[in-house]
XYZ file of C-alpha atoms in Angstrom:
576
model
C 8.227 77.158 136.999
C 8.141 80.182 140.355
C 10.902 82.884 140.534
C 11.196 81.669 144.496
C 11.629 77.852 143.103
C 14.025 78.999 140.600
C 16.235 80.313 142.906
C 15.865 78.293 145.614
C 16.979 75.080 142.923
C 19.954 77.301 141.610
C 20.724 77.438 145.107
C 20.438 73.173 145.568
C 22.456 72.786 142.987
C 24.795 75.617 143.872
C 25.355 73.957 147.361
C 25.662 70.253 146.549
C 28.436 71.352 144.029
C 30.138 73.070 146.210
C 29.960 70.415 148.576
C 31.309 67.666 146.069
C 33.532 69.396 145.011
C 35.353 70.208 148.131
C 34.607 66.694 149.367
C 35.898 65.534 146.856
C 39.435 68.222 146.230
C 39.672 68.233 150.314
C 39.998 64.118 150.171
C 42.327 64.089 147.191
C 44.337 66.914 148.631
C 44.287 65.175 151.762
C 45.210 61.794 150.961
C 48.464 63.882 149.251
C 49.064 65.561 151.880
C 49.215 62.410 154.612
C 51.307 60.398 151.972
C 53.749 63.030 151.473
C 54.348 63.662 155.228
C 54.174 60.033 156.314
C 56.948 59.469 153.598
C 59.332 62.528 155.534
C 58.284 60.430 158.419
C 59.476 57.165 157.011
C 62.298 58.078 155.439
C 63.617 59.832 159.276
C 63.012 56.437 160.935
C 64.824 54.959 158.788
C 67.442 57.156 158.725
C 66.870 56.297 162.570
C 67.501 53.053 162.011
C 70.236 53.168 159.865
C 72.332 54.624 162.346
C 71.932 51.512 164.323
C 72.865 49.328 162.178
C 76.041 48.220 162.751
C 78.223 45.536 162.249
C 78.375 43.727 165.466
C 74.365 44.598 165.721
C 72.211 41.012 164.884
C 69.883 42.756 161.798
C 66.828 40.305 162.389
C 66.997 41.840 166.157
C 67.519 44.971 165.172
C 64.489 45.229 162.912
C 61.982 43.900 164.895
C 63.366 46.099 167.786
C 62.687 49.185 165.698
C 59.556 47.880 164.219
C 58.178 47.070 167.600
C 59.736 51.013 169.130
C 58.257 52.692 165.903
C 55.003 50.623 164.638
C 55.891 50.099 161.692
C 57.332 47.618 159.783
C 61.387 47.867 159.297
C 62.815 45.925 156.311
C 66.947 45.586 156.316
C 68.319 44.270 153.185
C 71.600 43.198 152.672
C 73.615 44.277 149.006
C 72.008 40.989 147.130
C 68.239 41.973 147.517
C 67.993 39.401 150.252
C 65.768 39.848 152.967
C 67.907 39.896 156.277
C 66.131 41.140 158.976
C 61.793 42.056 158.466
C 59.912 43.487 161.908
C 57.033 41.031 160.891
C 59.264 37.948 159.338
C 61.363 35.331 161.845
C 62.656 32.070 161.302
C 61.722 29.919 158.581
C 59.887 33.480 157.133
C 61.768 35.750 157.284
C 64.245 33.114 154.074
C 61.009 32.456 152.657
C 60.743 36.494 151.602
C 61.398 36.916 147.858
C 64.755 39.187 146.852
C 64.131 42.507 147.229
C 66.555 43.711 144.594
C 63.926 44.968 141.643
C 62.038 46.584 144.312
C 61.368 50.124 142.857
C 62.091 51.913 146.252
C 64.824 49.406 146.835
C 66.474 50.395 142.738
C 65.767 53.575 143.896
C 67.316 53.805 146.958
C 70.363 52.638 145.646
C 71.085 54.873 142.671
C 69.778 58.123 144.174
C 70.112 57.381 148.402
C 66.240 57.528 148.659
C 63.738 55.864 147.465
C 60.001 55.215 147.412
C 56.931 54.120 146.116
C 53.080 53.069 147.445
C 52.262 49.808 146.177
C 50.082 46.767 147.028
C 52.224 45.097 149.781
C 53.013 41.072 148.155
C 52.543 39.432 151.601
C 49.283 40.269 152.745
C 47.886 42.396 149.728
C 47.526 46.072 151.376
C 48.500 49.231 150.146
C 51.505 50.315 151.496
C 54.012 52.893 151.288
C 57.411 52.126 150.902
C 60.531 54.242 151.937
C 64.100 53.145 151.971
C 67.502 54.425 152.526
C 70.658 53.556 151.394
C 72.817 52.038 154.521
C 76.538 53.329 154.581
C 78.870 52.633 151.443
C 77.890 49.834 150.435
C 74.444 48.494 148.941
C 72.423 47.449 151.979
C 69.102 48.946 152.447
C 66.841 50.370 155.321
C 62.960 49.963 154.160
C 60.363 51.857 156.662
C 56.627 51.078 155.514
C 53.465 51.459 156.745
C 49.955 50.714 155.762
C 47.708 53.181 153.506
C 44.462 51.578 155.585
C 44.830 54.720 158.190
C 44.888 57.105 155.397
C 41.498 55.958 154.559
C 40.379 55.943 157.794
C 41.459 59.727 158.190
C 40.451 60.921 155.127
C 36.291 59.121 155.426
C 36.416 60.402 158.326
C 37.735 64.099 156.918
C 34.810 63.865 154.154
C 31.714 63.040 156.568
C 33.212 66.231 158.870
C 32.770 67.723 155.218
C 29.730 66.381 154.443
C 28.134 66.985 157.700
C 28.898 70.656 157.512
C 27.872 70.701 153.882
C 24.334 69.291 154.771
C 24.302 71.591 157.521
C 24.972 75.132 155.246
C 22.653 73.292 152.472
C 20.166 74.180 155.352
C 20.714 76.864 155.552
C 21.256 78.274 152.220
C 17.777 76.691 151.092
C 16.410 78.728 154.269
C 18.521 81.979 152.693
C 17.903 81.411 149.699
C 14.152 81.353 150.230
C 13.704 84.392 152.410
C 15.879 86.265 149.919
C 13.847 84.747 147.113
C 10.765 85.867 148.842
C 11.672 88.936 149.045
C 12.790 89.289 145.462
C 10.207 87.792 143.687
C 7.390 89.083 146.016
C 7.907 92.606 144.209
C 8.510 90.940 140.929
C 4.941 89.265 140.911
C 3.764 92.473 142.140
C 4.694 94.535 139.315
C 3.999 92.086 136.761
C 0.408 91.718 138.011
C 0.385 95.471 138.043
C 1.959 95.421 134.024
C -0.848 92.696 133.294
C -3.619 95.086 135.052
C -2.653 97.575 133.241
C -2.360 96.070 129.677
C -5.264 94.224 129.902
C -6.766 98.136 130.542
C -6.781 99.081 134.009
C -4.397 102.383 133.943
C -5.997 102.853 136.988
C -3.744 99.988 139.049
C 0.274 101.767 140.804
C 2.437 99.437 141.951
C 1.992 99.951 146.079
C 5.919 98.996 147.141
C 8.754 101.757 147.847
C 12.037 100.021 147.453
C 15.466 100.726 147.432
C 17.826 99.915 144.395
C 16.012 98.412 141.061
C 13.422 97.214 142.454
C 12.669 100.168 143.431
C 13.287 102.461 140.271
C 11.950 99.511 138.099
C 8.712 100.669 140.414
C 9.084 104.215 139.937
C 9.105 103.364 136.125
C 6.152 101.085 135.441
C 4.385 104.251 137.941
C 5.356 106.925 135.584
C 4.992 105.261 132.579
C 1.064 104.244 133.755
C 0.382 107.934 134.484
C 2.348 108.795 131.139
C 0.035 106.121 129.016
C -3.527 107.257 131.319
C -2.685 110.779 129.960
C -2.028 110.146 126.551
C -4.647 107.291 126.653
C -7.172 110.081 128.177
C -6.339 112.919 125.332
C -7.072 109.710 122.686
C -10.456 109.559 124.338
C -11.263 112.638 124.058
C -10.025 113.111 120.549
C -11.958 110.184 119.422
C -14.693 111.912 121.028
C -14.503 114.596 119.190
C -13.668 113.301 115.602
C -16.800 110.559 116.726
C -19.432 114.024 117.264
C -18.304 116.100 114.474
C -18.741 112.804 112.009
C -21.949 112.053 113.129
C -23.341 115.414 113.315
C -22.689 115.378 109.681
C -25.124 115.510 107.247
C -22.840 113.304 104.735
C -22.185 110.020 105.376
C -18.571 109.105 105.802
C -17.561 105.575 105.295
C -13.662 104.596 106.231
C -12.561 101.571 104.448
C -9.400 99.896 105.543
C -6.599 97.954 103.410
C -7.871 94.536 104.661
C -11.053 96.095 102.621
C -13.302 95.984 105.330
C -15.702 99.037 106.660
C -13.975 100.317 110.137
C -15.846 103.160 111.122
C -19.129 105.040 109.486
C -21.561 107.585 110.650
C -25.353 107.091 110.520
C -25.725 109.767 108.507
C -24.188 106.517 106.474
C -26.032 104.134 107.781
C -29.802 105.567 107.038
C -28.425 106.866 103.309
C -26.811 103.405 102.342
C -29.126 101.543 104.414
C -26.475 100.037 106.391
C -27.275 97.784 109.807
C -24.163 95.755 109.640
C -21.849 96.434 113.276
C -18.368 97.606 112.356
C -16.198 96.004 111.390
C -17.735 94.210 108.423
C -16.545 93.434 105.172
C -16.829 96.219 101.805
C -19.141 93.423 100.205
C -21.970 94.132 102.623
C -22.186 97.580 100.797
C -24.915 98.589 98.379
C -25.084 96.179 95.310
C -24.094 99.396 93.188
C -21.029 99.436 90.383
C -20.213 103.318 90.923
C -19.864 102.395 94.867
C -17.920 99.492 94.194
C -15.808 101.192 90.988
C -15.687 103.736 94.121
C -14.102 102.167 96.758
C -11.730 100.259 94.511
C -10.046 102.798 93.077
C -9.784 104.880 96.158
C -7.910 101.788 97.103
C -5.295 101.615 94.561
C -4.756 105.481 95.132
C -7.188 107.060 92.559
C -8.852 109.579 93.665
C -12.534 109.568 93.063
C -14.346 111.994 91.559
C -18.065 113.069 92.554
C -20.526 111.395 90.639
C -24.099 110.462 91.132
C -26.911 107.847 91.987
C -29.727 106.854 93.205
C -30.575 103.512 95.699
C -33.937 103.685 97.151
C -35.502 107.002 95.465
C -32.561 109.287 97.300
C -30.389 111.268 94.343
C -26.604 110.478 95.917
C -23.621 111.834 95.287
C -20.518 109.702 95.786
C -17.023 110.764 96.579
C -14.115 109.047 97.676
C -10.231 109.371 98.583
C -7.614 107.723 98.943
C -5.559 106.852 102.667
C -2.449 107.016 103.122
C -1.948 103.203 104.438
C -3.933 102.066 101.470
C -7.731 102.537 102.433
C -10.198 105.048 101.714
C -13.242 107.245 102.549
C -15.637 107.143 100.923
C -18.534 110.602 101.652
C -22.176 110.092 100.333
C -24.066 113.452 100.150
C -27.496 113.033 100.062
C -29.092 115.196 96.997
C -32.238 114.115 97.504
C -33.398 117.870 98.461
C -31.980 119.948 97.070
C -32.824 118.106 93.502
C -36.698 117.905 94.519
C -36.412 121.739 95.111
C -34.460 122.399 91.966
C -37.384 120.662 90.810
C -39.905 122.722 92.678
C -38.302 126.071 91.227
C -38.656 124.478 87.840
C -42.049 124.086 88.058
C -42.845 126.642 90.494
C -41.239 129.178 87.312
C -43.475 126.758 84.782
C -46.878 127.566 86.513
C -46.204 130.912 87.272
C -45.452 131.644 84.250
C -48.394 129.394 82.875
C -50.233 130.708 85.427
C -50.239 134.939 84.623
C -49.765 134.117 80.686
C -53.276 133.162 80.181
C -54.482 135.935 81.906
C -52.017 138.896 80.412
C -52.533 137.409 77.280
C -56.840 137.514 77.415
C -56.102 141.235 79.011
C -53.538 142.235 75.789
C -55.604 140.357 73.740
C -59.222 142.388 75.079
C -56.995 145.598 74.946
C -56.492 145.592 71.356
C -59.478 144.782 70.804
C -61.131 148.061 72.293
C -58.820 150.105 69.936
C -61.345 149.506 67.207
C -64.126 152.380 67.172
C -66.500 150.400 65.503
C -67.118 148.145 68.690
C -70.309 148.023 69.806
C -70.547 149.641 73.465
C -71.869 146.021 74.589
C -68.823 143.954 72.821
C -66.535 147.274 75.079
C -68.921 146.733 78.257
C -68.628 143.076 77.623
C -64.929 142.828 76.751
C -63.829 145.284 79.462
C -65.959 142.695 82.378
C -63.386 140.028 81.591
C -60.456 142.113 81.545
C -61.304 142.926 85.005
C -62.324 139.541 85.658
C -58.182 138.497 84.597
C -56.845 141.615 86.420
C -58.792 139.665 89.811
C -57.862 136.318 89.052
C -53.464 137.819 88.469
C -54.565 140.083 91.215
C -54.947 137.294 94.171
C -52.344 135.051 92.609
C -49.911 138.125 93.575
C -51.917 137.847 96.752
C -51.468 134.074 97.579
C -47.902 134.186 96.275
C -46.744 137.598 98.552
C -48.400 135.717 101.728
C -47.251 131.867 100.899
C -43.139 133.610 100.982
C -44.328 136.241 104.293
C -45.264 132.318 105.703
C -42.642 130.412 104.310
C -39.699 133.207 105.032
C -40.571 133.130 109.058
C -41.859 136.435 108.732
C -45.459 136.021 110.014
C -45.995 134.801 113.522
C -49.138 133.222 115.005
C -50.982 135.575 117.520
C -52.507 132.706 119.723
C -56.010 133.118 121.432
C -58.725 131.081 121.746
C -61.430 130.775 119.083
C -64.875 129.122 119.167
C -64.916 127.283 116.667
C -68.410 126.878 115.718
C -68.683 130.918 115.156
C -65.624 130.514 112.477
C -67.284 127.940 110.989
C -70.423 129.585 110.569
C -68.551 132.448 109.068
C -67.233 130.856 106.633
C -70.331 128.592 105.033
C -71.879 131.923 105.055
C -69.623 133.630 102.886
C -69.501 130.819 100.520
C -73.012 129.521 100.968
C -74.207 131.563 97.151
C -71.712 129.339 95.386
C -72.390 126.286 97.129
C -76.170 126.657 96.516
C -75.390 127.562 92.262
C -73.246 124.222 91.898
C -76.039 122.697 94.633
C -73.554 121.848 97.857
C -74.694 121.150 100.754
C -72.842 122.894 103.125
C -72.952 121.228 106.949
C -71.284 122.194 110.092
C -70.839 118.975 112.779
C -68.839 121.775 115.404
C -69.604 120.047 120.018
C -71.275 123.671 121.434
C -68.578 125.192 122.975
C -65.648 123.389 121.442
C -62.912 126.660 121.144
C -59.458 125.805 119.493
C -55.720 127.846 120.153
C -55.088 129.765 116.883
C -54.327 132.765 115.120
C -58.157 134.331 114.739
C -57.339 135.467 110.814
C -54.971 132.444 110.108
C -58.390 129.961 111.400
C -60.721 132.165 108.669
C -58.571 131.698 106.204
C -56.987 127.883 106.388
C -61.455 127.458 106.334
C -61.808 129.279 104.232
C -59.052 127.853 101.423
C -60.720 123.914 102.385
C -64.185 125.046 101.897
C -63.768 127.161 98.732
C -61.524 124.149 97.850
C -63.821 121.661 98.642
C -66.752 123.696 96.737
C -64.625 123.654 93.517
C -64.349 119.809 92.793
C -67.753 118.812 93.852
C -69.993 118.950 91.466
C -73.147 117.992 93.446
C -73.568 116.592 97.021
C -72.622 117.590 100.850
C -69.225 119.711 102.153
C -69.186 118.681 105.690
C -66.694 120.794 107.958
C -66.286 118.778 111.777
C -64.435 119.633 114.773
C -62.867 117.135 117.947
C -60.680 117.060 120.789
C -58.224 113.986 120.195
C -56.956 111.768 123.133
C -53.161 113.733 122.720
C -54.429 116.901 123.706
C -55.195 120.313 120.753
C -58.013 120.719 118.273
C -58.560 118.961 114.829
C -60.545 120.234 111.983
C -61.994 118.188 109.169
C -63.298 119.384 105.925
C -64.993 116.037 103.793
C -66.505 117.005 100.584
C -68.213 113.907 98.170
C -66.175 115.289 95.004
C -64.765 113.760 92.301
C -61.363 112.343 94.475
C -57.396 112.758 94.498
C -56.133 109.391 93.033
C -53.502 107.948 95.687
C -50.137 108.746 93.929
C -50.919 112.502 93.452
C -52.111 112.466 97.772
C -48.116 113.504 98.653
C -48.023 116.531 96.350
C -51.255 117.945 96.765
C -50.074 120.785 99.132
C -47.452 122.266 96.469
C -47.678 125.553 94.910
C -49.605 125.575 91.622
C -49.995 121.424 92.071
C -53.085 120.936 90.521
C -54.748 116.929 89.915
C -56.834 118.303 86.883
C -55.014 121.787 85.773
C -57.908 122.669 82.791
C -60.443 122.081 85.260
C -58.694 124.241 88.567
C -58.531 127.137 86.023
C -62.239 126.991 85.107
C -62.853 126.667 88.456
C -60.920 130.019 88.810
C -58.115 128.567 91.735
C -54.913 129.603 92.049
C -53.099 126.300 92.785
C -51.695 128.323 96.330
C -54.770 127.447 98.288
C -53.408 123.948 99.787
C -49.910 124.807 99.849
C -50.999 128.251 102.523
C -53.373 125.772 104.707
C -49.686 123.872 104.890
C -47.754 126.565 106.626
C -50.368 128.273 108.258
C -50.702 124.917 109.642
C -47.128 123.522 110.656
C -45.891 127.037 111.645
C -49.177 126.100 114.590
C -46.868 123.880 115.399
C -49.823 121.287 114.107
C -50.009 119.137 110.661
C -52.452 118.527 107.784
C -52.975 115.451 106.066
C -55.112 114.868 103.269
C -57.240 111.512 102.564
C -58.896 110.228 99.119
C -61.375 107.924 97.216
C -61.549 108.699 93.791
C -64.798 108.761 92.994
C -66.866 109.109 96.536
C -64.578 112.052 97.855
C -61.885 113.935 100.091
C -61.746 114.695 103.804
C -58.674 117.331 104.518
C -57.647 116.820 108.559
C -56.068 119.991 110.137
C -54.887 119.791 113.827
C -53.517 121.971 115.895
C -51.537 121.604 119.051
C -52.912 122.775 122.424
C -51.690 127.145 123.337
C -49.028 125.946 125.320
C -47.175 123.721 122.562
C -47.925 125.506 119.844
C -46.519 128.893 121.874
C -43.041 126.507 122.424
C -42.974 126.068 118.556
C -42.517 129.125 117.302
C -40.194 130.284 120.073
């Protein structure tokens, strides 16, 4: 029920209760007041009749005359209770009246001088008021009575008037109550609507009223509360946005778990590392089914700090740490150690490979140098040993030079000086430099370069890339054909391909052939004189230009190395 209806109903009940009370109380009091005044008047009239009642006056005649004069029933009672005069009865009727010595008013009058009572009349049954006074020193009594019918008429009229006035007052009260309730409920309803809107998140809503008194104070308080709430929510949103930005910027995965064992927040790194796709919140049962993760989360939720531990998920090495939260939840931190462990493996392999690559020529050089100390060594053997020493020295020099170049490329100390190059000319010069080696192995060199095709690259780097790729192809091709081709892909730039018909590379090795010192067949590579750094240098040179390199191979059929150089604008932006 609305406030207006409640106020109107309250006003209606109040007015009805007041009118009912007034009618009941006023009727009762009016009737009592009329009865009291009538008794006094009847007593005066009875004393007046008593003063006229003398022995010489006929009692019945006096009763008739007095009753007619005052408009009352006048009864004169003898000392023995016999009615000797009555204004309402004459003749035989008078003699048949009952003895009145037992009437309450007569008994009281003889005892106290005055008596009264109100009871139904024995003769006609209507309620009457009787007042009796003692006459003289004898026990004669003068009684005057009047019917109460007029009292009821007066009281009924008065009550009717009060009811009419009450109805008028009720209509007026309802009208005033309606107007008052409207004036009170309208601002309250507005404040209610504004409060509901604020609770629903509409913090731009404000109460429009400006009223005096408590309603105005409430509107002002609501206005200030909304402003403070909006300011605090803005601050919280700003802090939450900052926290989200910080969490999302971390490479470390963060997973927040509530006391109800639900994941309530996680960043993209956590989704990527743990392979999660569910929208938060979701149960921790959706986390990877790894015992270490489950035990870490459960332990942290029980208040224990879990020490970092490593596990492997989907070929990733992860470091998992869990810490409890004050409210009973937990935070799970996941760090990806895959790259670090791979770099550590590469570093160990690099150290082992460098040591191995340098150990062999150093051993050869040391052994033959010691042999040269023999004074009985023939001139031919001495010359042959010196050639071996020189060959291994040059091999070590190439390894050191390639390592220095690779270190310079990887450290960012070298930047390509990009210019436009005639691909056909560069390829021709490269093939000419290895023609003798290819002829010695029976390998045919073929160039398929469209006329006038040019590429944007550093000239020295371009020659080194082609030289390394062609030499590497010759090294692993006993007999057959090596084809160098070029094309312009739809995306722009230039693509160079070196295809051989050699032994090919197994699929499991294709992803690692661009690593330093990585060889599919180490023994054969050393026999051919390779340093194991050529393809690593090619990759870094191409990537420094902003391009890419990939290998395609089929065992027993050959290998194709594809190099892509971007347009000059893209290359320059990549270098910047």
